[in-house]
mmCIF file of N, CA, C and O in Angstrom:
data_model
loop_
_atom_site.group_PDB
_atom_site.id
_atom_site.type_symbol
_atom_site.label_atom_id
_atom_site.label_comp_id
_atom_site.label_asym_id
_atom_site.label_seq_id
_atom_site.Cartn_x
_atom_site.Cartn_y
_atom_site.Cartn_z
ATOM 1 N N LEU Q 1 -11.541 2.529 0.837
ATOM 2 C CA LEU Q 1 -10.277 2.850 1.480
ATOM 3 C C LEU Q 1 -10.530 3.710 2.716
ATOM 4 O O LEU Q 1 -9.935 3.475 3.760
ATOM 5 N N ASP Q 2 -11.424 4.654 2.578
ATOM 6 C CA ASP Q 2 -11.723 5.552 3.690
ATOM 7 C C ASP Q 2 -12.261 4.777 4.894
ATOM 8 O O ASP Q 2 -11.795 4.958 6.021
ATOM 9 N N MET Q 3 -13.216 3.894 4.638
ATOM 10 C CA MET Q 3 -13.807 3.109 5.733
ATOM 11 C C MET Q 3 -12.790 2.127 6.306
ATOM 12 O O MET Q 3 -12.701 1.955 7.522
ATOM 13 N N LEU Q 4 -12.022 1.485 5.454
ATOM 14 C CA LEU Q 4 -11.047 0.498 5.900
ATOM 15 C C LEU Q 4 -9.962 1.139 6.765
ATOM 16 O O LEU Q 4 -9.638 0.632 7.844
ATOM 17 N N LEU Q 5 -9.412 2.262 6.321
ATOM 18 C CA LEU Q 5 -8.367 2.923 7.107
ATOM 19 C C LEU Q 5 -8.911 3.435 8.434
ATOM 20 O O LEU Q 5 -8.221 3.380 9.455
ATOM 21 N N GLY Q 6 -10.142 3.929 8.419
ATOM 22 C CA GLY Q 6 -10.753 4.363 9.673
ATOM 23 C C GLY Q 6 -10.864 3.224 10.670
ATOM 24 O O GLY Q 6 -10.567 3.379 11.861
ATOM 25 N N LYS Q 7 -11.274 2.058 10.193
ATOM 26 C CA LYS Q 7 -11.403 0.879 11.060
ATOM 27 C C LYS Q 7 -10.038 0.433 11.589
ATOM 28 O O LYS Q 7 -9.880 0.158 12.772
ATOM 29 N N ILE Q 8 -9.056 0.381 10.695
ATOM 30 C CA ILE Q 8 -7.708 -0.040 11.096
ATOM 31 C C ILE Q 8 -7.136 0.901 12.148
ATOM 32 O O ILE Q 8 -6.537 0.464 13.136
ATOM 33 N N ARG Q 9 -7.351 2.182 11.955
ATOM 34 C CA ARG Q 9 -6.821 3.161 12.912
ATOM 35 C C ARG Q 9 -7.493 3.031 14.272
ATOM 36 O O ARG Q 9 -6.833 3.094 15.309
ATOM 37 N N LYS Q 10 -8.803 2.837 14.289
ATOM 38 C CA LYS Q 10 -9.528 2.659 15.551
ATOM 39 C C LYS Q 10 -9.021 1.439 16.310
ATOM 40 O O LYS Q 10 -9.029 1.425 17.537
ATOM 41 N N GLU Q 11 -8.614 0.408 15.589
ATOM 42 C CA GLU Q 11 -8.103 -0.817 16.205
ATOM 43 C C GLU Q 11 -6.654 -0.669 16.663
ATOM 44 O O GLU Q 11 -6.089 -1.588 17.243
ATOM 45 N N GLY Q 12 -6.041 0.463 16.390
ATOM 46 C CA GLY Q 12 -4.664 0.707 16.818
ATOM 47 C C GLY Q 12 -3.623 0.021 15.955
ATOM 48 O O GLY Q 12 -2.479 -0.152 16.373
ATOM 49 N N ARG Q 13 -4.004 -0.373 14.756
ATOM 50 C CA ARG Q 13 -3.065 -1.033 13.855
ATOM 51 C C ARG Q 13 -2.520 -0.031 12.849
ATOM 52 O O ARG Q 13 -2.964 1.106 12.785
ATOM 53 N N LYS Q 14 -1.549 -0.466 12.063
ATOM 54 C CA LYS Q 14 -0.953 0.362 11.023
ATOM 55 C C LYS Q 14 -1.227 -0.272 9.675
ATOM 56 O O LYS Q 14 -1.564 -1.453 9.589
ATOM 57 N N ALA Q 15 -1.064 0.512 8.607
ATOM 58 C CA ALA Q 15 -1.362 0.028 7.267
ATOM 59 C C ALA Q 15 -0.175 0.221 6.328
ATOM 60 O O ALA Q 15 0.514 1.233 6.393
ATOM 61 N N LEU Q 16 0.037 -0.769 5.479
ATOM 62 C CA LEU Q 16 0.996 -0.684 4.385
ATOM 63 C C LEU Q 16 0.186 -0.642 3.104
ATOM 64 O O LEU Q 16 -0.707 -1.477 2.908
ATOM 65 N N ILE Q 17 0.474 0.298 2.238
ATOM 66 C CA ILE Q 17 -0.216 0.392 0.959
ATOM 67 C C ILE Q 17 0.834 0.291 -0.137
ATOM 68 O O ILE Q 17 1.758 1.109 -0.199
ATOM 69 N N TYR Q 18 0.681 -0.729 -0.963
ATOM 70 C CA TYR Q 18 1.611 -0.981 -2.060
ATOM 71 C C TYR Q 18 0.994 -0.572 -3.380
ATOM 72 O O TYR Q 18 -0.201 -0.757 -3.591
ATOM 73 N N SER Q 19 1.828 -0.059 -4.278
ATOM 74 C CA SER Q 19 1.386 0.218 -5.638
ATOM 75 C C SER Q 19 2.582 0.107 -6.572
ATOM 76 O O SER Q 19 3.703 0.460 -6.199
ATOM 77 N N GLN Q 20 2.317 -0.369 -7.761
ATOM 78 C CA GLN Q 20 3.360 -0.434 -8.774
ATOM 79 C C GLN Q 20 3.611 0.946 -9.377
ATOM 80 O O GLN Q 20 4.669 1.209 -9.917
ATOM 81 N N PHE Q 21 2.630 1.826 -9.242
ATOM 82 C CA PHE Q 21 2.697 3.137 -9.873
ATOM 83 C C PHE Q 21 2.917 4.236 -8.839
ATOM 84 O O PHE Q 21 2.092 4.428 -7.948
ATOM 85 N N THR Q 22 4.015 4.958 -8.967
ATOM 86 C CA THR Q 22 4.291 6.041 -8.025
ATOM 87 C C THR Q 22 3.265 7.160 -8.141
ATOM 88 O O THR Q 22 3.000 7.851 -7.162
ATOM 89 N N SER Q 23 2.669 7.312 -9.319
ATOM 90 C CA SER Q 23 1.622 8.330 -9.461
ATOM 91 C C SER Q 23 0.415 7.991 -8.591
ATOM 92 O O SER Q 23 -0.251 8.891 -8.068
ATOM 93 N N MET Q 24 0.128 6.700 -8.401
ATOM 94 C CA MET Q 24 -0.957 6.291 -7.512
ATOM 95 C C MET Q 24 -0.576 6.600 -6.058
ATOM 96 O O MET Q 24 -1.415 7.035 -5.269
ATOM 97 N N LEU Q 25 0.692 6.401 -5.719
ATOM 98 C CA LEU Q 25 1.144 6.746 -4.366
ATOM 99 C C LEU Q 25 1.015 8.248 -4.135
ATOM 100 O O LEU Q 25 0.707 8.678 -3.015
ATOM 101 N N ASP Q 26 1.240 9.047 -5.171
ATOM 102 C CA ASP Q 26 1.050 10.496 -5.062
ATOM 103 C C ASP Q 26 -0.407 10.812 -4.695
ATOM 104 O O ASP Q 26 -0.670 11.618 -3.801
ATOM 105 N N LEU Q 27 -1.334 10.170 -5.396
ATOM 106 C CA LEU Q 27 -2.761 10.401 -5.134
ATOM 107 C C LEU Q 27 -3.164 9.945 -3.736
ATOM 108 O O LEU Q 27 -3.875 10.661 -3.020
ATOM 109 N N VAL Q 28 -2.708 8.764 -3.350
ATOM 110 C CA VAL Q 28 -3.039 8.258 -2.020
ATOM 111 C C VAL Q 28 -2.409 9.152 -0.957
ATOM 112 O O VAL Q 28 -3.018 9.430 0.072
ATOM 113 N N GLY Q 29 -1.192 9.627 -1.205
ATOM 114 C CA GLY Q 29 -0.542 10.556 -0.277
ATOM 115 C C GLY Q 29 -1.341 11.832 -0.100
ATOM 116 O O GLY Q 29 -1.488 12.334 1.022
ATOM 117 N N ASP Q 30 -1.887 12.348 -1.186
ATOM 118 C CA ASP Q 30 -2.742 13.539 -1.101
ATOM 119 C C ASP Q 30 -3.983 13.254 -0.258
ATOM 120 O O ASP Q 30 -4.394 14.072 0.570
ATOM 121 N N TYR Q 31 -4.591 12.090 -0.463
ATOM 122 C CA TYR Q 31 -5.759 11.688 0.321
ATOM 123 C C TYR Q 31 -5.410 11.603 1.809
ATOM 124 O O TYR Q 31 -6.149 12.095 2.664
ATOM 125 N N LEU Q 32 -4.263 10.971 2.112
ATOM 126 C CA LEU Q 32 -3.853 10.818 3.513
ATOM 127 C C LEU Q 32 -3.623 12.176 4.158
ATOM 128 O O LEU Q 32 -3.978 12.384 5.327
ATOM 129 N N ASN Q 33 -3.028 13.092 3.422
ATOM 130 C CA ASN Q 33 -2.842 14.455 3.936
ATOM 131 C C ASN Q 33 -4.180 15.122 4.202
ATOM 132 O O ASN Q 33 -4.359 15.786 5.227
ATOM 133 N N LEU Q 34 -5.117 14.947 3.288
ATOM 134 C CA LEU Q 34 -6.456 15.524 3.440
ATOM 135 C C LEU Q 34 -7.138 14.995 4.704
ATOM 136 O O LEU Q 34 -7.787 15.743 5.423
ATOM 137 N N ARG Q 35 -6.954 13.705 4.982
ATOM 138 C CA ARG Q 35 -7.563 13.070 6.155
ATOM 139 C C ARG Q 35 -6.759 13.293 7.440
ATOM 140 O O ARG Q 35 -7.210 12.941 8.515
ATOM 141 N N GLY Q 36 -5.569 13.837 7.315
ATOM 142 C CA GLY Q 36 -4.741 14.086 8.495
ATOM 143 C C GLY Q 36 -4.010 12.851 8.998
ATOM 144 O O GLY Q 36 -3.576 12.813 10.141
ATOM 145 N N TYR Q 37 -3.865 11.839 8.140
ATOM 146 C CA TYR Q 37 -3.135 10.622 8.510
ATOM 147 C C TYR Q 37 -1.650 10.830 8.250
ATOM 148 O O TYR Q 37 -1.241 11.115 7.125
ATOM 149 N N LYS Q 38 -0.834 10.664 9.276
ATOM 150 C CA LYS Q 38 0.615 10.771 9.095
ATOM 151 C C LYS Q 38 1.092 9.530 8.362
ATOM 152 O O LYS Q 38 0.699 8.412 8.691
ATOM 153 N N HIS Q 39 1.944 9.749 7.369
ATOM 154 C CA HIS Q 39 2.406 8.627 6.566
ATOM 155 C C HIS Q 39 3.837 8.846 6.091
ATOM 156 O O HIS Q 39 4.350 9.959 6.107
ATOM 157 N N LEU Q 40 4.437 7.744 5.678
ATOM 158 C CA LEU Q 40 5.768 7.749 5.093
ATOM 159 C C LEU Q 40 5.681 7.109 3.718
ATOM 160 O O LEU Q 40 4.699 6.415 3.417
ATOM 161 N N ARG Q 41 6.721 7.314 2.921
ATOM 162 C CA ARG Q 41 6.705 6.774 1.561
ATOM 163 C C ARG Q 41 8.072 6.191 1.212
ATOM 164 O O ARG Q 41 9.110 6.783 1.499
ATOM 165 N N LEU Q 42 8.039 5.030 0.576
ATOM 166 C CA LEU Q 42 9.256 4.369 0.123
ATOM 167 C C LEU Q 42 9.125 4.078 -1.366
ATOM 168 O O LEU Q 42 8.180 3.401 -1.787
ATOM 169 N N ASP Q 43 10.032 4.624 -2.149
ATOM 170 C CA ASP Q 43 10.073 4.289 -3.570
ATOM 171 C C ASP Q 43 11.532 4.230 -4.001
ATOM 172 O O ASP Q 43 12.433 4.328 -3.170
ATOM 173 N N GLY Q 44 11.761 4.028 -5.267
ATOM 174 C CA GLY Q 44 13.122 3.855 -5.763
ATOM 175 C C GLY Q 44 14.041 5.042 -5.550
ATOM 176 O O GLY Q 44 15.252 4.907 -5.593
ATOM 177 N N SER Q 45 13.477 6.220 -5.289
ATOM 178 C CA SER Q 45 14.313 7.413 -5.092
ATOM 179 C C SER Q 45 14.679 7.649 -3.627
ATOM 180 O O SER Q 45 15.400 8.590 -3.324
ATOM 181 N N THR Q 46 14.210 6.782 -2.728
ATOM 182 C CA THR Q 46 14.505 6.944 -1.307
ATOM 183 C C THR Q 46 15.922 6.446 -1.014
ATOM 184 O O THR Q 46 16.213 5.264 -1.213
ATOM 185 N N PRO Q 47 16.811 7.311 -0.537
ATOM 186 C CA PRO Q 47 18.180 6.884 -0.223
ATOM 187 C C PRO Q 47 18.198 5.841 0.900
ATOM 188 O O PRO Q 47 17.317 5.808 1.761
ATOM 189 N N ALA Q 48 19.218 4.981 0.890
ATOM 190 C CA ALA Q 48 19.300 3.867 1.842
ATOM 191 C C ALA Q 48 19.260 4.341 3.299
ATOM 192 O O ALA Q 48 18.556 3.752 4.121
ATOM 193 N N ALA Q 49 20.004 5.380 3.632
ATOM 194 C CA ALA Q 49 20.016 5.863 5.023
ATOM 195 C C ALA Q 49 18.634 6.367 5.435
ATOM 196 O O ALA Q 49 18.157 6.088 6.545
ATOM 197 N N ARG Q 50 17.970 7.084 4.552
ATOM 198 C CA ARG Q 50 16.624 7.601 4.841
ATOM 199 C C ARG Q 50 15.638 6.441 4.993
ATOM 200 O O ARG Q 50 14.758 6.462 5.841
ATOM 201 N N ARG Q 51 15.787 5.433 4.152
ATOM 202 C CA ARG Q 51 14.925 4.257 4.201
ATOM 203 C C ARG Q 51 15.009 3.578 5.560
ATOM 204 O O ARG Q 51 13.994 3.279 6.182
ATOM 205 N N ARG Q 52 16.238 3.329 6.032
ATOM 206 C CA ARG Q 52 16.421 2.675 7.340
ATOM 207 C C ARG Q 52 15.824 3.512 8.461
ATOM 208 O O ARG Q 52 15.172 2.995 9.365
ATOM 209 N N TYR Q 53 16.031 4.827 8.413
ATOM 210 C CA TYR Q 53 15.501 5.736 9.428
ATOM 211 C C TYR Q 53 13.968 5.702 9.434
ATOM 212 O O TYR Q 53 13.347 5.578 10.492
ATOM 213 N N GLU Q 54 13.354 5.799 8.267
ATOM 214 C CA GLU Q 54 11.898 5.830 8.194
ATOM 215 C C GLU Q 54 11.281 4.498 8.631
ATOM 216 O O GLU Q 54 10.249 4.483 9.297
ATOM 217 N N ILE Q 55 11.903 3.397 8.252
ATOM 218 C CA ILE Q 55 11.374 2.090 8.667
ATOM 219 C C ILE Q 55 11.409 1.960 10.185
ATOM 220 O O ILE Q 55 10.442 1.520 10.805
ATOM 221 N N SER Q 56 12.497 2.382 10.801
ATOM 222 C CA SER Q 56 12.571 2.299 12.267
ATOM 223 C C SER Q 56 11.552 3.227 12.919
ATOM 224 O O SER Q 56 10.952 2.881 13.934
ATOM 225 N N ARG Q 57 11.315 4.392 12.335
ATOM 226 C CA ARG Q 57 10.279 5.307 12.860
ATOM 227 C C ARG Q 57 8.903 4.682 12.757
ATOM 228 O O ARG Q 57 8.103 4.759 13.677
ATOM 229 N N PHE Q 58 8.591 4.072 11.612
ATOM 230 C CA PHE Q 58 7.277 3.472 11.389
ATOM 231 C C PHE Q 58 7.040 2.303 12.329
ATOM 232 O O PHE Q 58 5.951 2.143 12.872
ATOM 233 N N GLU Q 59 8.065 1.488 12.563
ATOM 234 C CA GLU Q 59 7.915 0.303 13.402
ATOM 235 C C GLU Q 59 7.871 0.609 14.889
ATOM 236 O O GLU Q 59 7.426 -0.226 15.671
ATOM 237 N N SER Q 60 8.316 1.782 15.293
ATOM 238 C CA SER Q 60 8.346 2.140 16.704
ATOM 239 C C SER Q 60 6.935 2.135 17.297
ATOM 240 O O SER Q 60 5.984 2.631 16.693
ATOM 241 N N ALA Q 61 6.803 1.574 18.484
ATOM 242 C CA ALA Q 61 5.498 1.523 19.166
ATOM 243 C C ALA Q 61 4.979 2.930 19.472
ATOM 244 O O ALA Q 61 3.771 3.143 19.552
ATOM 245 N N ARG Q 62 5.880 3.889 19.636
ATOM 246 C CA ARG Q 62 5.473 5.269 19.950
ATOM 247 C C ARG Q 62 5.249 6.121 18.708
ATOM 248 O O ARG Q 62 4.917 7.294 18.818
ATOM 249 N N SER Q 63 5.418 5.526 17.540
ATOM 250 C CA SER Q 63 5.297 6.271 16.292
ATOM 251 C C SER Q 63 3.865 6.719 16.047
ATOM 252 O O SER Q 63 2.919 5.977 16.276
ATOM 253 N N ASP Q 64 3.716 7.930 15.552
ATOM 254 C CA ASP Q 64 2.386 8.399 15.188
ATOM 255 C C ASP Q 64 2.157 8.280 13.678
ATOM 256 O O ASP Q 64 1.157 8.751 13.159
ATOM 257 N N TYR Q 65 3.104 7.621 12.981
ATOM 258 C CA TYR Q 65 2.902 7.342 11.562
ATOM 259 C C TYR Q 65 1.967 6.153 11.432
ATOM 260 O O TYR Q 65 2.168 5.106 12.030
ATOM 261 N N PHE Q 66 0.930 6.320 10.633
ATOM 262 C CA PHE Q 66 -0.135 5.339 10.530
ATOM 263 C C PHE Q 66 -0.049 4.508 9.250
ATOM 264 O O PHE Q 66 -0.380 3.335 9.229
ATOM 265 N N VAL Q 67 0.410 5.108 8.165
ATOM 266 C CA VAL Q 67 0.434 4.433 6.866
ATOM 267 C C VAL Q 67 1.834 4.544 6.254
ATOM 268 O O VAL Q 67 2.489 5.579 6.362
ATOM 269 N N TYR Q 68 2.259 3.457 5.631
ATOM 270 C CA TYR Q 68 3.506 3.462 4.868
ATOM 271 C C TYR Q 68 3.152 3.157 3.418
ATOM 272 O O TYR Q 68 2.592 2.109 3.111
ATOM 273 N N LEU Q 69 3.445 4.104 2.532
ATOM 274 C CA LEU Q 69 3.223 3.928 1.107
ATOM 275 C C LEU Q 69 4.483 3.334 0.493
ATOM 276 O O LEU Q 69 5.579 3.867 0.678
ATOM 277 N N ILE Q 70 4.340 2.237 -0.237
ATOM 278 C CA ILE Q 70 5.504 1.530 -0.761
ATOM 279 C C ILE Q 70 5.313 1.233 -2.244
ATOM 280 O O ILE Q 70 4.292 0.685 -2.643
ATOM 281 N N SER Q 71 6.302 1.575 -3.036
ATOM 282 C CA SER Q 71 6.288 1.268 -4.453
ATOM 283 C C SER Q 71 6.847 -0.134 -4.650
ATOM 284 O O SER Q 71 7.941 -0.445 -4.183
ATOM 285 N N THR Q 72 6.099 -0.982 -5.352
ATOM 286 C CA THR Q 72 6.594 -2.330 -5.647
ATOM 287 C C THR Q 72 7.706 -2.294 -6.693
ATOM 288 O O THR Q 72 8.419 -3.253 -6.877
ATOM 289 N N ARG Q 73 7.873 -1.159 -7.339
ATOM 290 C CA ARG Q 73 8.910 -0.999 -8.339
ATOM 291 C C ARG Q 73 10.245 -0.569 -7.714
ATOM 292 O O ARG Q 73 11.218 -0.335 -8.412
ATOM 293 N N ALA Q 74 10.289 -0.475 -6.392
ATOM 294 C CA ALA Q 74 11.519 -0.071 -5.707
ATOM 295 C C ALA Q 74 12.447 -1.261 -5.508
ATOM 296 O O ALA Q 74 13.424 -1.174 -4.813
ATOM 297 N N GLY Q 75 12.142 -2.377 -6.129
ATOM 298 C CA GLY Q 75 12.822 -3.671 -6.029
ATOM 299 C C GLY Q 75 14.218 -3.687 -5.460
ATOM 300 O O GLY Q 75 15.007 -2.778 -5.613
ATOM 301 N N GLY Q 76 14.516 -4.763 -4.788
ATOM 302 C CA GLY Q 76 15.844 -4.998 -4.267
ATOM 303 C C GLY Q 76 16.234 -4.138 -3.092
ATOM 304 O O GLY Q 76 17.413 -3.999 -2.781
ATOM 305 N N LEU Q 77 15.283 -3.570 -2.397
ATOM 306 C CA LEU Q 77 15.611 -2.683 -1.285
ATOM 307 C C LEU Q 77 15.784 -3.439 0.028
ATOM 308 O O LEU Q 77 16.228 -2.889 1.006
ATOM 309 N N GLY Q 78 15.419 -4.706 0.063
ATOM 310 C CA GLY Q 78 15.598 -5.496 1.274
ATOM 311 C C GLY Q 78 14.791 -4.981 2.448
ATOM 312 O O GLY Q 78 15.290 -4.876 3.553
ATOM 313 N N VAL Q 79 13.529 -4.679 2.219
ATOM 314 C CA VAL Q 79 12.668 -4.102 3.261
ATOM 315 C C VAL Q 79 11.977 -5.200 4.034
ATOM 316 O O VAL Q 79 11.392 -6.107 3.459
ATOM 317 N N THR Q 80 12.048 -5.134 5.353
ATOM 318 C CA THR Q 80 11.314 -6.033 6.227
ATOM 319 C C THR Q 80 10.551 -5.189 7.233
ATOM 320 O O THR Q 80 11.145 -4.480 8.033
ATOM 321 N N LEU Q 81 9.233 -5.221 7.152
ATOM 322 C CA LEU Q 81 8.404 -4.464 8.082
ATOM 323 C C LEU Q 81 7.608 -5.410 8.953
ATOM 324 O O LEU Q 81 7.198 -6.442 8.559
#
């Protein structure tokens, strides 16, 4: 993961990381913080207004958010990235 994210970042791309387990997203979030990677998170507890705001921030060409953590258990959220 460390090598892959480093390569993706150097190429100027962004990463989506999916997990069925929110506890795994917690761990990955801690890792991203340790590495200094700005990230956002979407799970079942994310309110609809916040979700729309964060998605637009992540998709913006000027965004400095590099990784979006997404719970596959957040079903039915209608997310298009």
